[in-house]
PDB file of C-alpha atoms in Angstrom:
ATOM      1  CA  GLN A   1     106.709 102.747 103.831  1.00 80.00           C
ATOM      2  CA  VAL A   2     107.673 101.364 100.304  1.00 88.00           C
ATOM      3  CA  GLN A   3     106.230 103.168  96.971  1.00 93.00           C
ATOM      4  CA  LEU A   4     105.562 100.802  94.050  1.00 95.00           C
ATOM      5  CA  VAL A   5     104.937 101.943  90.501  1.00 97.00           C
ATOM      6  CA  GLU A   6     104.158  99.735  87.911  1.00 98.00           C
ATOM      7  CA  SER A   7     105.484  99.987  84.369  1.00 98.00           C
ATOM      8  CA  GLY A   8     105.054  98.430  80.669  1.00 98.00           C
ATOM      9  CA  GLY A   9     101.666  98.032  80.064  1.00 98.00           C
ATOM     10  CA  GLY A  10      99.866  98.355  76.553  1.00 98.00           C
ATOM     11  CA  LEU A  11      97.363  97.694  73.976  1.00 98.00           C
ATOM     12  CA  VAL A  12      98.680  93.421  72.469  1.00 98.00           C
ATOM     13  CA  GLN A  13      96.901  92.141  69.804  1.00 98.00           C
ATOM     14  CA  PRO A  14      96.262  88.128  70.883  1.00 98.00           C
ATOM     15  CA  GLY A  15      99.692  86.249  70.813  1.00 98.00           C
ATOM     16  CA  GLY A  16     101.729  88.825  71.297  1.00 98.00           C
ATOM     17  CA  SER A  17     103.855  89.970  74.408  1.00 98.00           C
ATOM     18  CA  LEU A  18     104.316  92.464  77.101  1.00 98.00           C
ATOM     19  CA  ARG A  19     106.916  92.634  79.513  1.00 98.00           C
ATOM     20  CA  LEU A  20     105.945  94.351  83.029  1.00 98.00           C
ATOM     21  CA  SER A  21     108.432  95.993  85.663  1.00 98.00           C
ATOM     22  CA  CYS A  22     107.381  97.224  89.142  1.00 97.00           C
ATOM     23  CA  ALA A  23     110.413  99.731  90.650  1.00 96.00           C
ATOM     24  CA  ALA A  24     109.688  99.425  94.647  1.00 93.00           C
ATOM     25  CA  SER A  25     112.022 102.409  96.665  1.00 89.00           C
ATOM     26  CA  GLY A  26     113.814 100.521  99.741  1.00 77.00           C
ATOM     27  CA  SER A  27     115.972  98.566 100.763  1.00 70.00           C
ATOM     28  CA  ILE A  28     113.676  95.698 102.070  1.00 81.00           C
ATOM     29  CA  PHE A  29     112.514  95.090  99.476  1.00 82.00           C
ATOM     30  CA  ARG A  30     115.120  91.745  98.821  1.00 86.00           C
ATOM     31  CA  ILE A  31     113.508  89.893 101.975  1.00 89.00           C
ATOM     32  CA  PHE A  32     109.529  90.227 100.636  1.00 93.00           C
ATOM     33  CA  SER A  33     108.142  87.721  98.554  1.00 96.00           C
ATOM     34  CA  MET A  34     106.298  90.001  95.610  1.00 96.00           C
ATOM     35  CA  ALA A  35     103.688  88.616  93.246  1.00 97.00           C
ATOM     36  CA  TRP A  36     101.549  90.141  90.329  1.00 98.00           C
ATOM     37  CA  TYR A  37      97.993  90.766  90.602  1.00 98.00           C
ATOM     38  CA  ARG A  38      95.437  91.157  88.139  1.00 98.00           C
ATOM     39  CA  GLN A  39      92.451  92.993  88.673  1.00 98.00           C
ATOM     40  CA  ALA A  40      89.712  92.820  85.509  1.00 96.00           C
ATOM     41  CA  PRO A  41      86.941  95.152  84.967  1.00 90.00           C
ATOM     42  CA  GLY A  42      84.817  94.127  87.020  1.00 93.00           C
ATOM     43  CA  GLU A  43      86.232  91.889  88.961  1.00 96.00           C
ATOM     44  CA  GLN A  44      88.250  90.702  91.863  1.00 96.00           C
ATOM     45  CA  ARG A  45      91.815  91.324  91.529  1.00 97.00           C
ATOM     46  CA  VAL A  46      93.865  87.814  91.141  1.00 97.00           C
ATOM     47  CA  LEU A  47      97.365  86.438  92.606  1.00 98.00           C
ATOM     48  CA  VAL A  48      98.417  85.536  88.830  1.00 98.00           C
ATOM     49  CA  ALA A  49     102.631  84.919  89.557  1.00 98.00           C
ATOM     50  CA  SER A  50     104.874  85.306  92.617  1.00 98.00           C
ATOM     51  CA  ILE A  51     108.649  85.062  93.611  1.00 97.00           C
ATOM     52  CA  THR A  52     110.273  84.317  96.785  1.00 96.00           C
ATOM     53  CA  ASN A  53     113.117  85.626  97.960  1.00 93.00           C
ATOM     54  CA  GLY A  54     114.897  82.510  96.855  1.00 93.00           C
ATOM     55  CA  TYR A  55     113.825  82.692  92.981  1.00 95.00           C
ATOM     56  CA  MET A  56     111.225  80.180  94.150  1.00 97.00           C
ATOM     57  CA  THR A  57     108.201  80.899  91.263  1.00 98.00           C
ATOM     58  CA  ASN A  58     104.332  80.298  91.442  1.00 98.00           C
ATOM     59  CA  TYR A  59     102.183  80.736  88.524  1.00 98.00           C
ATOM     60  CA  GLU A  60      98.183  80.664  88.436  1.00 97.00           C
ATOM     61  CA  ASP A  61      96.774  77.395  85.779  1.00 97.00           C
ATOM     62  CA  SER A  62      95.523  80.523  83.786  1.00 96.00           C
ATOM     63  CA  VAL A  63      99.148  81.638  83.193  1.00 98.00           C
ATOM     64  CA  LYS A  64     101.678  78.598  82.873  1.00 98.00           C
ATOM     65  CA  GLY A  65     103.738  78.513  79.924  1.00 98.00           C
ATOM     66  CA  ARG A  66     103.431  81.888  78.551  1.00 98.00           C
ATOM     67  CA  PHE A  67     103.864  84.172  81.907  1.00 98.00           C
ATOM     68  CA  THR A  68     107.485  83.862  83.480  1.00 98.00           C
ATOM     69  CA  ILE A  69     107.926  86.010  87.212  1.00 98.00           C
ATOM     70  CA  SER A  70     111.692  87.423  87.674  1.00 98.00           C
ATOM     71  CA  ARG A  71     113.055  89.622  90.344  1.00 96.00           C
ATOM     72  CA  ASP A  72     116.346  91.710  90.726  1.00 95.00           C
ATOM     73  CA  ASN A  73     116.795  92.905  94.070  1.00 92.00           C
ATOM     74  CA  ALA A  74     119.865  95.292  93.344  1.00 92.00           C
ATOM     75  CA  LYS A  75     117.333  97.114  91.792  1.00 93.00           C
ATOM     76  CA  ASN A  76     115.067  96.328  94.096  1.00 94.00           C
ATOM     77  CA  THR A  77     112.868  95.283  90.722  1.00 96.00           C
ATOM     78  CA  VAL A  78     110.028  92.927  89.636  1.00 97.00           C
ATOM     79  CA  HIS A  79     109.825  92.019  86.363  1.00 98.00           C
ATOM     80  CA  LEU A  80     106.082  89.980  84.179  1.00 98.00           C
ATOM     81  CA  GLN A  81     107.467  89.013  80.302  1.00 98.00           C
ATOM     82  CA  MET A  82     103.644  87.460  79.318  1.00 98.00           C
ATOM     83  CA  ASN A  83     104.238  85.484  76.558  1.00 98.00           C
ATOM     84  CA  SER A  84     101.150  84.216  74.534  1.00 98.00           C
ATOM     85  CA  LEU A  85      98.299  86.870  75.384  1.00 98.00           C
ATOM     86  CA  LYS A  86      94.836  86.043  76.093  1.00 98.00           C
ATOM     87  CA  PRO A  87      91.889  87.971  75.542  1.00 97.00           C
ATOM     88  CA  GLU A  88      91.179  87.464  79.202  1.00 96.00           C
ATOM     89  CA  ASP A  89      94.729  88.177  80.556  1.00 98.00           C
ATOM     90  CA  THR A  90      93.377  91.929  80.335  1.00 98.00           C
ATOM     91  CA  GLY A  91      92.779  93.745  83.098  1.00 98.00           C
ATOM     92  CA  VAL A  92      95.170  96.110  85.298  1.00 98.00           C
ATOM     93  CA  TYR A  93      98.183  94.388  86.511  1.00 98.00           C
ATOM     94  CA  TYR A  94      99.538  95.503  90.418  1.00 98.00           C
ATOM     95  CA  CYS A  95     102.671  93.895  92.193  1.00 97.00           C
ATOM     96  CA  ASN A  96     102.535  93.657  95.979  1.00 96.00           C
ATOM     97  CA  THR A  97     103.855  90.882  98.530  1.00 95.00           C
ATOM     98  CA  ILE A  98     102.625  88.606  98.649  1.00 95.00           C
ATOM     99  CA  GLN A  99     100.750  88.890 101.686  1.00 94.00           C
ATOM    100  CA  GLN A 100     100.434  92.186 100.208  1.00 93.00           C
ATOM    101  CA  ASN A 101     102.305  94.493 103.347  1.00 89.00           C
ATOM    102  CA  TRP A 102     102.202  97.824 100.784  1.00 92.00           C
ATOM    103  CA  ASP A 103      99.957  99.663  99.741  1.00 93.00           C
ATOM    104  CA  TRP A 104      99.161  99.584  95.827  1.00 96.00           C
ATOM    105  CA  GLY A 105     100.301 101.719  93.169  1.00 96.00           C
ATOM    106  CA  GLN A 106      98.706 102.047  90.415  1.00 97.00           C
ATOM    107  CA  GLY A 107      98.937  99.359  88.301  1.00 98.00           C
ATOM    108  CA  THR A 108      99.597  99.210  84.252  1.00 98.00           C
ATOM    109  CA  GLN A 109      96.603  98.822  81.761  1.00 98.00           C
ATOM    110  CA  VAL A 110      97.450  95.571  79.577  1.00 98.00           C
ATOM    111  CA  THR A 111      94.973  95.593  77.059  1.00 98.00           C
ATOM    112  CA  VAL A 112      94.719  92.134  74.225  1.00 98.00           C
ATOM    113  CA  SER A 113      91.824  92.545  71.880  1.00 97.00           C
ATOM    114  CA  SER A 114      92.497  92.892  68.093  1.00 95.00           C
TER     115      SER A 114
END
């Protein structure tokens, strides 16, 4: 079973930036399309960005132009660069495959507040 470890969250003011990282164990990482998900307080977990094993990316409308997803197959990592952060970006961020094949990690908390 692949283990996922997210990091890089924190408290940031509106307009600020954060870079999230997700490390996956196991060599099968590279064959999967990966995604970042956000779970806001009291809400369902939603997909905000995805990247295929061919490096094609897709974004949820509210983060287009502000977030950038990337992956490094040599290091089994996927990143989310978040710029121009807004209070509505607040939540716990998780990574997983697009099909959510693996157990969820602990996530990383992102709080955007002045």
